[in-house]
Coordinates of C-alpha atoms in Angstrom, one line a residue:
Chain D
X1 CA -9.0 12.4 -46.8
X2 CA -10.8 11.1 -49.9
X3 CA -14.1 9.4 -50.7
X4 CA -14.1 5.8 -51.4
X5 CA -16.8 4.6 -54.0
X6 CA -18.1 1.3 -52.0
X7 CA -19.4 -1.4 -54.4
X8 CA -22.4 -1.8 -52.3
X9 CA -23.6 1.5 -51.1
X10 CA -22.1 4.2 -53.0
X11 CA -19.9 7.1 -52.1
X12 CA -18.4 7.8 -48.6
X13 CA -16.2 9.0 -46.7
X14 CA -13.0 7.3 -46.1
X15 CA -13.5 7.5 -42.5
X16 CA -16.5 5.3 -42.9
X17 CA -13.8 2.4 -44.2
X18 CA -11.4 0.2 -42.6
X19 CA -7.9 -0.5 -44.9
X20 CA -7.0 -3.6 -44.7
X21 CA -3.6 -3.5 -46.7
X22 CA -2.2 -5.2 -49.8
X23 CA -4.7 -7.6 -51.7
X24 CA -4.4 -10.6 -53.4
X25 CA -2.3 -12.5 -50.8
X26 CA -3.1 -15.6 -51.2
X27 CA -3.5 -18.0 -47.8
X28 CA -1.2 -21.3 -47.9
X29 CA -3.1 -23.9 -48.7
X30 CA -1.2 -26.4 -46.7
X31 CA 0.4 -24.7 -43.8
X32 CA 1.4 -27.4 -42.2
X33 CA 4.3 -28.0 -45.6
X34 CA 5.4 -24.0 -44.9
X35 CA 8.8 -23.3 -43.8
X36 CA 9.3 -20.4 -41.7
X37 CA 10.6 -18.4 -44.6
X38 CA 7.4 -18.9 -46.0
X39 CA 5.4 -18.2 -43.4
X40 CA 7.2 -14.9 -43.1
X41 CA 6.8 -13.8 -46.3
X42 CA 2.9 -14.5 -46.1
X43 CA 2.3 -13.1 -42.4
X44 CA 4.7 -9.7 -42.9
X45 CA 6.5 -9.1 -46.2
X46 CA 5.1 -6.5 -47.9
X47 CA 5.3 -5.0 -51.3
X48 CA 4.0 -1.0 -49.6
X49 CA 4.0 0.4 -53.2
X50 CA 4.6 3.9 -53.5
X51 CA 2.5 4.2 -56.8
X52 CA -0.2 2.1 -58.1
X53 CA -1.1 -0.1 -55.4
X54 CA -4.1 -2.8 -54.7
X55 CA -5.9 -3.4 -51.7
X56 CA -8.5 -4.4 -49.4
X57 CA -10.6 -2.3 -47.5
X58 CA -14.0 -2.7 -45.1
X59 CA -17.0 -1.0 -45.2
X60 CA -16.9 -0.7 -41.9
X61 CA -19.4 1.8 -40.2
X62 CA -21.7 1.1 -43.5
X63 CA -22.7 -2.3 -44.8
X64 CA -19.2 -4.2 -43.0
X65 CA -18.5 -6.0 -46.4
X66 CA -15.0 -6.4 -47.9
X67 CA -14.1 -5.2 -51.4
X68 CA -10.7 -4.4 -53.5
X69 CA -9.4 -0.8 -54.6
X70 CA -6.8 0.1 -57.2
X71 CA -4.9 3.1 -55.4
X72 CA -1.9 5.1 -56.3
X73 CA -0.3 5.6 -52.6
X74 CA 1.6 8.9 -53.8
X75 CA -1.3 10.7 -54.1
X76 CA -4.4 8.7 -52.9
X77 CA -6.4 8.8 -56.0
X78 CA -8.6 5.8 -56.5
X79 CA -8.0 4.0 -59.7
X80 CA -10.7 1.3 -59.5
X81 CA -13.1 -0.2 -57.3
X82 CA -14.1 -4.2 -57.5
X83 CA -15.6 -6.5 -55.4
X84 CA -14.3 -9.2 -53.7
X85 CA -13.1 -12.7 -56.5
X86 CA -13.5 -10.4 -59.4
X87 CA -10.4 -9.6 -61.6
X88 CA -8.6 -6.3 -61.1
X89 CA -10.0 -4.1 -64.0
X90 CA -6.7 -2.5 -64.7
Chain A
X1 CA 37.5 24.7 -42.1
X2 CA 34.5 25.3 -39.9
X3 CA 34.7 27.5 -37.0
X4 CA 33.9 26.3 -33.0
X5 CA 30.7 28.0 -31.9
X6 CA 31.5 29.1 -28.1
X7 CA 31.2 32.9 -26.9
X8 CA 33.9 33.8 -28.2
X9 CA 33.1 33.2 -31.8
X10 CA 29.9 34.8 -31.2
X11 CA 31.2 37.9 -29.8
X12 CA 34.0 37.9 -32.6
X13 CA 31.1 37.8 -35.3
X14 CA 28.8 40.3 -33.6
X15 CA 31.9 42.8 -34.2
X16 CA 31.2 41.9 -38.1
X17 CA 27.4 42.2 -38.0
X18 CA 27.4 38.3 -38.3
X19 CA 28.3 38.9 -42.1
X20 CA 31.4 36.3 -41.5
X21 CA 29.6 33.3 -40.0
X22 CA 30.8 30.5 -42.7
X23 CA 28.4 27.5 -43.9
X24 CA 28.2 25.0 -41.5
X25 CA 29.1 22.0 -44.4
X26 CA 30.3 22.0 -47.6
X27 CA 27.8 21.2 -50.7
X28 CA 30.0 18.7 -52.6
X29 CA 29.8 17.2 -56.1
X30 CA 29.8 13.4 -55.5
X31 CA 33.3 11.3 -56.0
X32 CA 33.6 8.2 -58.4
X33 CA 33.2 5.5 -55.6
X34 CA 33.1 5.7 -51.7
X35 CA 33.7 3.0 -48.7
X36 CA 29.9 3.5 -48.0
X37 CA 27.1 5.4 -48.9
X38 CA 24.2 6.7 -46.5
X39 CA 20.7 6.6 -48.2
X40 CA 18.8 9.3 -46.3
X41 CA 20.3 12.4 -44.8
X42 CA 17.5 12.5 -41.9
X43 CA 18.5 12.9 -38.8
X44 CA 19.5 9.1 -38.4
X45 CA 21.2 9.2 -41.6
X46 CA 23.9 11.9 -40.9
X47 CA 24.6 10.8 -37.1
X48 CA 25.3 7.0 -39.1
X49 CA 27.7 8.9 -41.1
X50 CA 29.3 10.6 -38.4
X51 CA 30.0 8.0 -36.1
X52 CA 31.2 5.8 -39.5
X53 CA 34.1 8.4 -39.9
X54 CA 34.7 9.1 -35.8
X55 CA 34.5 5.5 -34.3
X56 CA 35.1 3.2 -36.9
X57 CA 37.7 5.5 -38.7
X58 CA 36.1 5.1 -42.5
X59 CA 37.6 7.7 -45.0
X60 CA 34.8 8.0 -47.6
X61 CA 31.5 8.3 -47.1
X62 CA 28.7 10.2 -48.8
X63 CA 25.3 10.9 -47.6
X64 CA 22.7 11.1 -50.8
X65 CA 19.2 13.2 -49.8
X66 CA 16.9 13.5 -52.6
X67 CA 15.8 16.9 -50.9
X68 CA 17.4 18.6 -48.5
X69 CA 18.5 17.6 -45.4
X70 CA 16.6 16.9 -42.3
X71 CA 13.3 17.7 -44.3
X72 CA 11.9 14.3 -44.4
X73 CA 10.6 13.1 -40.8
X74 CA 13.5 14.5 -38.8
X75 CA 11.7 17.7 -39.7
X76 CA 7.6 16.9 -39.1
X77 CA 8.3 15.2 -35.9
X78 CA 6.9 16.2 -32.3
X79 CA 11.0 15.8 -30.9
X80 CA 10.1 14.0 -27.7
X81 CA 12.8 11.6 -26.3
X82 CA 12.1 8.6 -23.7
X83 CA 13.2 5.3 -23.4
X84 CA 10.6 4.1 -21.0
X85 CA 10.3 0.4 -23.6
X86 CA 9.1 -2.8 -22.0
X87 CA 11.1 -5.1 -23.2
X88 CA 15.0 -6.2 -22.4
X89 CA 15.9 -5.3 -25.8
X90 CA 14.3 -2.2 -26.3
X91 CA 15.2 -0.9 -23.0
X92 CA 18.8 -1.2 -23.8
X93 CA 18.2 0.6 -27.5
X94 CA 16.4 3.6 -26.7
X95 CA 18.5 3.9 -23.3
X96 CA 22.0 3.8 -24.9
X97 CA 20.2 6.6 -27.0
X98 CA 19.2 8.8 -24.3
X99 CA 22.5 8.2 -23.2
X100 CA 24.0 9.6 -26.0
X101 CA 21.4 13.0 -26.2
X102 CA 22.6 13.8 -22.6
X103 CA 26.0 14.8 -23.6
X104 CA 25.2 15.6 -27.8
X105 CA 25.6 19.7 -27.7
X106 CA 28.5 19.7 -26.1
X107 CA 29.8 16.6 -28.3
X108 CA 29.1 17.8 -31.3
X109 CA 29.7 21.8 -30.6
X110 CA 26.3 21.9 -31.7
X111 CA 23.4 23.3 -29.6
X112 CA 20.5 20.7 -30.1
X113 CA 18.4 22.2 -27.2
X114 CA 18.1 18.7 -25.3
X115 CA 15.7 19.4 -22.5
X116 CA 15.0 16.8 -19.8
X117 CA 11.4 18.1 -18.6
X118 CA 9.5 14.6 -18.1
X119 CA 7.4 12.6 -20.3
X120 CA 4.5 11.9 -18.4
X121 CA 2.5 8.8 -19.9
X122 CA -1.1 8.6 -18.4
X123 CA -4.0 6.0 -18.0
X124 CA -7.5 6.2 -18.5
X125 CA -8.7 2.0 -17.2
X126 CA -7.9 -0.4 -15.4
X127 CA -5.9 -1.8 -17.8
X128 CA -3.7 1.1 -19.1
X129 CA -3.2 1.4 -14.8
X130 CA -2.1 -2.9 -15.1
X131 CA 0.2 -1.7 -18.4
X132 CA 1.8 1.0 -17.1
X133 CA 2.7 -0.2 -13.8
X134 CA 3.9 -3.3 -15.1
X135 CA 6.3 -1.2 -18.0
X136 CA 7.5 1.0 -14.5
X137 CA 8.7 -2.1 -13.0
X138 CA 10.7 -3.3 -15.9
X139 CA 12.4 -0.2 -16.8
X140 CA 13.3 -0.4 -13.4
X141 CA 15.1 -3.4 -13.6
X142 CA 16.5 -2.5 -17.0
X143 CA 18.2 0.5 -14.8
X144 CA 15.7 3.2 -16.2
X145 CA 14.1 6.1 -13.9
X146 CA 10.4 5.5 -13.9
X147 CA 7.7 6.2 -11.5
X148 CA 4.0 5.2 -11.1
X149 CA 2.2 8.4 -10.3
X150 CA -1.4 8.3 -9.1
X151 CA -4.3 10.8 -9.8
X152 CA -3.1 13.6 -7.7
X153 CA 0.4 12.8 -8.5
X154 CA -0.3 13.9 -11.9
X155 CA -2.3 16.7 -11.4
X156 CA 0.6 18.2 -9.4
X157 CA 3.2 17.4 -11.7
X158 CA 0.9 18.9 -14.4
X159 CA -1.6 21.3 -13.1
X160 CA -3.9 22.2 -15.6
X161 CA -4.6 18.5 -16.8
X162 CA -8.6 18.0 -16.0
X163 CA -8.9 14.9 -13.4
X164 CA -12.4 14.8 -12.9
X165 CA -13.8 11.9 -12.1
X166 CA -16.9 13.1 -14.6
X167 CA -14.9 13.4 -18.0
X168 CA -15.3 10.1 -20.6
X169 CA -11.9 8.8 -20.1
X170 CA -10.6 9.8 -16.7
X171 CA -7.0 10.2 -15.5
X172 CA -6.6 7.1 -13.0
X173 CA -2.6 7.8 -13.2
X174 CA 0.3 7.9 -15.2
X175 CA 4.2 7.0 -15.3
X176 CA 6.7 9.4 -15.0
X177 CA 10.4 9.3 -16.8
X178 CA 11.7 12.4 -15.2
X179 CA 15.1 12.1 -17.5
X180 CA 13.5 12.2 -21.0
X181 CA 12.2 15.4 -22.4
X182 CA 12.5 17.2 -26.0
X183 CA 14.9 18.1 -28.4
X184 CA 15.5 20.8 -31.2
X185 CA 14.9 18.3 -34.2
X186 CA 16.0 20.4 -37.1
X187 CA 19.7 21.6 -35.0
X188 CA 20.2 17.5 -34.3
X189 CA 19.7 17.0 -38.5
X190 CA 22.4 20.3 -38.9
X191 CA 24.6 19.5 -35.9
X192 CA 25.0 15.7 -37.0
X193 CA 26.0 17.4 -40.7
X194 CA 28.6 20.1 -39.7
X195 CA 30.2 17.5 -37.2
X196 CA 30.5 14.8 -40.1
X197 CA 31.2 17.3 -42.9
X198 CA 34.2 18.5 -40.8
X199 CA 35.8 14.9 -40.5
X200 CA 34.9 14.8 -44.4
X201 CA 32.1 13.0 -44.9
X202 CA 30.2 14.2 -48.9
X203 CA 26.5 15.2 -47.9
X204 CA 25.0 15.1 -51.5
X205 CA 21.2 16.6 -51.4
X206 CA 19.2 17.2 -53.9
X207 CA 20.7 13.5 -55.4
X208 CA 17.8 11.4 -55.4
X209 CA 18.5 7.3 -55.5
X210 CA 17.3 5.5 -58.6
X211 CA 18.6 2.1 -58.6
X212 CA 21.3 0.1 -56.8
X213 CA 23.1 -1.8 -58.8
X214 CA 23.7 -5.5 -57.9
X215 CA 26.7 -7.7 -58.8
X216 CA 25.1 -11.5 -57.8
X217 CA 24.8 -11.3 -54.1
X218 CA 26.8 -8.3 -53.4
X219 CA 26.3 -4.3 -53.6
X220 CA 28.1 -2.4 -56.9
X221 CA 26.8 0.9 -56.0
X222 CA 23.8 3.4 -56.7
X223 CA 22.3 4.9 -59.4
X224 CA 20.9 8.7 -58.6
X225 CA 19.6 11.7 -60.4
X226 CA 24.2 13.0 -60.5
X227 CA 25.1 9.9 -61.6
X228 CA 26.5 6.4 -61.1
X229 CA 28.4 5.9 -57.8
X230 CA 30.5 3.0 -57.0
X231 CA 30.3 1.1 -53.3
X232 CA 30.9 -1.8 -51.8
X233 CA 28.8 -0.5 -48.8
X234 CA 25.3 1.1 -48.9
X235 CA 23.6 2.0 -45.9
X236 CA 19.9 3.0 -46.2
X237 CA 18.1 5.0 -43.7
X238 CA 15.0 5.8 -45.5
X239 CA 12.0 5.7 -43.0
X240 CA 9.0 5.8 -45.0
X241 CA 10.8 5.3 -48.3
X242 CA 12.5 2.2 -47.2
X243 CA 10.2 -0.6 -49.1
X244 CA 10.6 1.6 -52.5
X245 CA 14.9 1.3 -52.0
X246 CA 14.2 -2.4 -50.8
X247 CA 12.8 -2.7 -54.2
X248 CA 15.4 -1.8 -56.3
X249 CA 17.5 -4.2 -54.7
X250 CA 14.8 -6.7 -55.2
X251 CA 14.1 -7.1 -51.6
X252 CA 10.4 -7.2 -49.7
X253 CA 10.6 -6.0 -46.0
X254 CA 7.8 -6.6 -43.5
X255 CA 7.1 -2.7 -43.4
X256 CA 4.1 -0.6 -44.3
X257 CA 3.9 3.2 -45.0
X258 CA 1.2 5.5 -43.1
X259 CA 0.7 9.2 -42.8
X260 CA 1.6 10.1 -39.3
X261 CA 0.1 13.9 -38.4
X262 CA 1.2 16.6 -36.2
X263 CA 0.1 20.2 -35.4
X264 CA 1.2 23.5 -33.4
X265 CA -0.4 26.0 -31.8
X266 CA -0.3 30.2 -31.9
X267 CA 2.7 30.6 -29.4
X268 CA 1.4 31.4 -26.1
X269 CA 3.6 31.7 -22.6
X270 CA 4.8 29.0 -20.6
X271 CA 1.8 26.7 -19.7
X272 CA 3.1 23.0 -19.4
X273 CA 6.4 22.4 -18.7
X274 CA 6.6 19.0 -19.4
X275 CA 5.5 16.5 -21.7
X276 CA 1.5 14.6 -21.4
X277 CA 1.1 11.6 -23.9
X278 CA -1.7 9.6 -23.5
X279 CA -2.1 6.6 -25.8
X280 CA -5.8 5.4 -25.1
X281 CA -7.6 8.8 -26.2
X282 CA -4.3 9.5 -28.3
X283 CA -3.5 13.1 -27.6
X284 CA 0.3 14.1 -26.5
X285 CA 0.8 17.7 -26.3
X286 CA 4.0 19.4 -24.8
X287 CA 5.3 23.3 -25.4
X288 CA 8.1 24.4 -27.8
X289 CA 10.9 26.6 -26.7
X290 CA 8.7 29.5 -29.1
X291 CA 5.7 28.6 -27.1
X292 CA 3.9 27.0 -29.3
X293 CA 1.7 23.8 -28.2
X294 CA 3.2 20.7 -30.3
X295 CA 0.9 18.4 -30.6
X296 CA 1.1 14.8 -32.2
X297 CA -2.0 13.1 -33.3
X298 CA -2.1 9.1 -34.7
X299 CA -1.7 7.6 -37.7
X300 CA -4.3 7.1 -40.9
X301 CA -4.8 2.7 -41.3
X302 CA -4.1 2.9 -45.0
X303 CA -1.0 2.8 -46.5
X304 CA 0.2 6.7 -48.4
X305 CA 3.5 8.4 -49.6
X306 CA 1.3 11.3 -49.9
X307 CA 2.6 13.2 -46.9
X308 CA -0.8 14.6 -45.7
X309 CA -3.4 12.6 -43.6
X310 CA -6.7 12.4 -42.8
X311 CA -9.1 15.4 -40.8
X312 CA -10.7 13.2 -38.5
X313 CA -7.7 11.8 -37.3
X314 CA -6.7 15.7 -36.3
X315 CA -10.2 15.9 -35.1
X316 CA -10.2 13.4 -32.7
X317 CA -6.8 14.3 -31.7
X318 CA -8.2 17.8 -30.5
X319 CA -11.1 16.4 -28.9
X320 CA -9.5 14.3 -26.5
X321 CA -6.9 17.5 -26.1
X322 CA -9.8 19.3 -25.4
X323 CA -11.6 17.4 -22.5
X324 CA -8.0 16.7 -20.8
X325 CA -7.0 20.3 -21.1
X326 CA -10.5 22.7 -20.9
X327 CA -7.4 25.7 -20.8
X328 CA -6.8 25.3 -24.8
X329 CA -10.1 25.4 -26.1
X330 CA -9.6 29.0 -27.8
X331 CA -6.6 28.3 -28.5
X332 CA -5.6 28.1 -32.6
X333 CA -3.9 25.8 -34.4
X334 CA -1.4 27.5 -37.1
X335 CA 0.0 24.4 -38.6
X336 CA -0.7 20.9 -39.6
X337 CA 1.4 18.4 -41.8
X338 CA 1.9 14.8 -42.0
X339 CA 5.3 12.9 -42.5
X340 CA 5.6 8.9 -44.1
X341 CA 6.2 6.8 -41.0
X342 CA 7.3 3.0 -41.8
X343 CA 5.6 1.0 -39.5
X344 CA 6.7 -2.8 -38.7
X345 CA 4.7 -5.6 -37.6
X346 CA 6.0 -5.9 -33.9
X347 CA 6.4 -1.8 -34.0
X348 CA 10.3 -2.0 -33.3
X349 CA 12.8 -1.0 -35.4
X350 CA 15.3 -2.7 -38.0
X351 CA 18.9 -2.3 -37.6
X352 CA 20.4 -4.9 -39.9
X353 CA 22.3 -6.6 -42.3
X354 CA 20.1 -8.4 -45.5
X355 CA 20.7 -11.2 -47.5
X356 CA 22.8 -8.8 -49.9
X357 CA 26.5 -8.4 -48.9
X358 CA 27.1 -4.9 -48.4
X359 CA 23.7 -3.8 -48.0
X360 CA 22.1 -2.7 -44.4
X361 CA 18.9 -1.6 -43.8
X362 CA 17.9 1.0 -41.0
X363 CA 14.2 1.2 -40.5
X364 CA 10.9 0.1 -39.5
X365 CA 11.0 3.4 -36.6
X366 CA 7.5 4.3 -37.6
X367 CA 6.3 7.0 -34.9
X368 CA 8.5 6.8 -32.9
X369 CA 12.1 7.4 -34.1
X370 CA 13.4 10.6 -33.6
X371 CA 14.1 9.9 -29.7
X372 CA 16.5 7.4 -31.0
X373 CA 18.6 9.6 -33.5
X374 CA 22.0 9.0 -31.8
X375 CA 22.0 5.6 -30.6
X376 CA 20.4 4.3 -34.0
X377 CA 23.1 6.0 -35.8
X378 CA 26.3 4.4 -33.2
X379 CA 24.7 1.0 -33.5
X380 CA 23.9 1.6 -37.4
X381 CA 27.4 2.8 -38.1
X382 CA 28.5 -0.2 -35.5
X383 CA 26.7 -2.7 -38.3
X384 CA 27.9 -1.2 -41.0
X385 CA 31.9 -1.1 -40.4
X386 CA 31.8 -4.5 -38.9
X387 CA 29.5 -6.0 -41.2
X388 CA 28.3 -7.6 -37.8
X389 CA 25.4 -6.1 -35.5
X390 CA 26.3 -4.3 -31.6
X391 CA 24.8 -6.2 -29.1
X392 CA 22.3 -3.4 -28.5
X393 CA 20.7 -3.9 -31.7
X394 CA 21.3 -7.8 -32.8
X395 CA 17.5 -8.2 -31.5
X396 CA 16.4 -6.0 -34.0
X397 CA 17.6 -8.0 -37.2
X398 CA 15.5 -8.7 -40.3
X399 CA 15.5 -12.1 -39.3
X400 CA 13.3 -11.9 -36.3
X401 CA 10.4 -12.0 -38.5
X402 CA 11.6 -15.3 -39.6
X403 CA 12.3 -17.1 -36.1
X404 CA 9.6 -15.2 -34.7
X405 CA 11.3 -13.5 -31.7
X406 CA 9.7 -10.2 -32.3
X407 CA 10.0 -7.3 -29.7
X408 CA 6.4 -6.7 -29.2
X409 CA 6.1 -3.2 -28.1
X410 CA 2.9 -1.7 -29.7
X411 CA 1.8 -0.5 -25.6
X412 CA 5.4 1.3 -25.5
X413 CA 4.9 3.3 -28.8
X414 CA 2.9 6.4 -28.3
X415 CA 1.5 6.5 -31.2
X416 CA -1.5 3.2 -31.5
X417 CA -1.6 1.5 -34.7

């Protein structure tokens, strides 16, 4: 358990969030061209860093938007905290 | 030489005070090269290695453990064993498993405490009642025992489950698997070891991987924390640490690490002789040998290596414990730990070959793997020797998530996520 600083409201609980895994996935912009190799690496490859890891997560039992993290998975501290189209600070 | 447990060893040793016992496996130095090397020595790790060397008659193998083994998830597990799956292909995996758990002790001389009380499955609405029925009819025709039980059913199978009508989510019925049951995790980890240290399989611990080295398309060997060692084969069986491996061979897998949590109890006496799992309020609670309640409770959504989880995913595990059994609401939990579980998309496992020669990944378990020790490790050892997959386990390839024929069994695994 750890407390997520939400861009929007402040500190809470990390119950309060929803994770929504790795970030910065971008979506095909013509899926129609993808090959199923490339579909597979957008719908289920996954990098699952042990280490310094970024991500999405919901606000969800707060104010339901989406935002990015900077987490290192070994340990669960929180590195950074940005909102959704900015640039990863570190 | 190792020495056959039976009676009459122990009553030889009790003349000696049990001062004579001798180690169970040798703690080897690892050799130059081997014909394969087992990344991992869990539970499916070592059996891997042990059917490599008695079925498919390879000479070396090593088993590298960057701890010790049977410490990773073979050792935080809740050891229940079932192979009540939905699908055709699941069926067959988890039943050749069971299969092979009904004859392990007295295969491997090794007492693993395999104990076929029941897994009892319940539902709580009317579609869990839908789900479950439908699941009994297809392990029936996949040749497993299953049985619908209804309300009543359950409460005498299980007496001191509450069935009120009154409670939030109440017991409309359950399925039945009267031939699963539980095992003793860590003696399936050490039984595995002794049988393939005796037919002289290396099991390295304390030797963590730190790179595998690559020659083009092919496997050169590993780098770890003794030194370089030269393979043509590497077999990695890494549960939650499987991405980080897949990594240094410059592969992605479709796999995502969680903290998975379990808990036990103060030992009391006998009080439920069977196992209870219930996915919808995601409690499953069932007795250890020491009497201790074992209780497994679901997974945090956010990916961790950090082997500890969240309190309110404990906390809501108790509270639907509590309201389906009022009888342990004094009682105290002594323990609580968390274990890495990788999790895959369609929540079935990978048992396969990659796009590197030599190199075969078995993973993608998530909470659900220990039931499947044996048979994983026949059909891993199976892929391995003959670079090919067993039928049993050519469903569960890497390239499913490609062609898109995924085994779909998120309402089979316990665990929701």
């Amino acid at each position: 358990m750890f407390l997520i600083n939400c861009p929007f409201c402040g500190e809470r609980e990390q119950s309060e969030f929803k994770a929504g895994g790795e970030a910065h996935i971008v979506r095909p912009k013509q899926p129609t061209e993808l090959s199923d190799d490339e579909w597979a690496e957008y719908l289920f490859m996954r990098k699952n860093i042990k280490g310094v890891q970024y991500e999405r997560w919901n606000h969800i039992h707060g104010c339901r938007k989406w935002f990015n993290i900077v987490r290192d998975t070994s340990n669960d501290e929180i590195k950074a905290v940005y909102k959704m189209g900015e640039k990863p600070p570190i | 030489m190792t020495n056959k447990y039976s009676i009459f060893s122990l009553f030889k040793n009790a003349l000696t005070y049990h001062e004579n016992w001798q180690r169970a496996w040798r703690d080897p130095d690892p050799k130059k090269e081997y014909d394969v090397i087992i990344i991992g020595g869990g539970g499916h790790g070592l059996a891997t290695a042990y059917y490599l060397a008695k079925k498919h008659d390879i000479k070396k193998i090593a088993v590298v453990e960057k701890g010790w083994i049977g410490g990773g998830n073979t050792g935080r597990n809740t050891t229940i064993i079932r192979s009540n799956y939905l699908w055709d292909a699941s069926a067959g995996l988890y039943d050749h498993a069971l299969k092979i758990w009904e004859g392990l002790s007295q295969e491997l001389n090794y007492n693993v405490m395999f104990s076929q009380r029941g897994v009892m499955n319940l539902a709580h609405n009317l579609q869990d009642v839908r789900d479950l029925k439908r699941r009994t009819h297809a392990n029936r025709l996949n040749g497993i025992d299953a049985v619908y039980l209804n309300t009543e059913q359950v409460k005498k199978f299980c007496p001191i489950i509450n069935t009120s009508p009154n409670i939030r989510y109440p017991v409309l019925g359950g399925t039945l698997q009267k031939r699963a049951g539980t095992a003793r995790h860590d003696a399936v980890a050490w039984g595995y070891a002794r049988g393939a240290d005796k037919m002289g399989v290396d099991i390295i611990q304390n030797c963590e991987v730190k790179g595998i080295k690559r020659n083009g398309d092919e496997v050169e060997g590993v780098e770890t924390t003794k030194g370089f060692i030269k393979t043509k084969k590497i077999g990695v069986v890494a549960a939650g640490h499987s991405s980080v491996i897949a990594q240094m061979a410059g592969l992605k897998l479709p796999l995502e690490s969680k903290p998975l949590q379990a808990l036990v109890s103060e030992p009391v006496k006998p009080i439920i002789d069977t196992v209870v799992m219930s996915n919808a309020v995601h409690a499953y609670v069932s007795q250890s040998d020491k009497g201790e309640l074992v209780i497994g409770a679901g997974t945090d959504d956010y990916i961790s290596y950090s082997q500890k989880g969240s309190h309110d995913i404990v906390e809501g595990t108790l509270n639907a414990i509590l309201e389906l059994y009022p009888i342990f609401s004094r009682m105290r939990m002594l323990r609580q730990w968390g274990g890495i579980v990788d999790i895959c998309p369609d929540a079935s496992p990978i048992i396969s070959k990659t796009s590197v020669k030599g190199l075969y990944f078995n993973c993608g378990w998530g909470t659900g793997g220990f039931k499947a020790t044996p048979g994983s490790g026949d059909l891993f050892a199976h892929t391995i020797a003959n670079d090919e997959p067993h039928k049993l386990n050519a469903a569960f390839n890497l390239n499913r998530f490609v062609s898109g024929d995924l085994v779909d069994e998120h309402g089979a695994a316990a665990v929701a996520h």
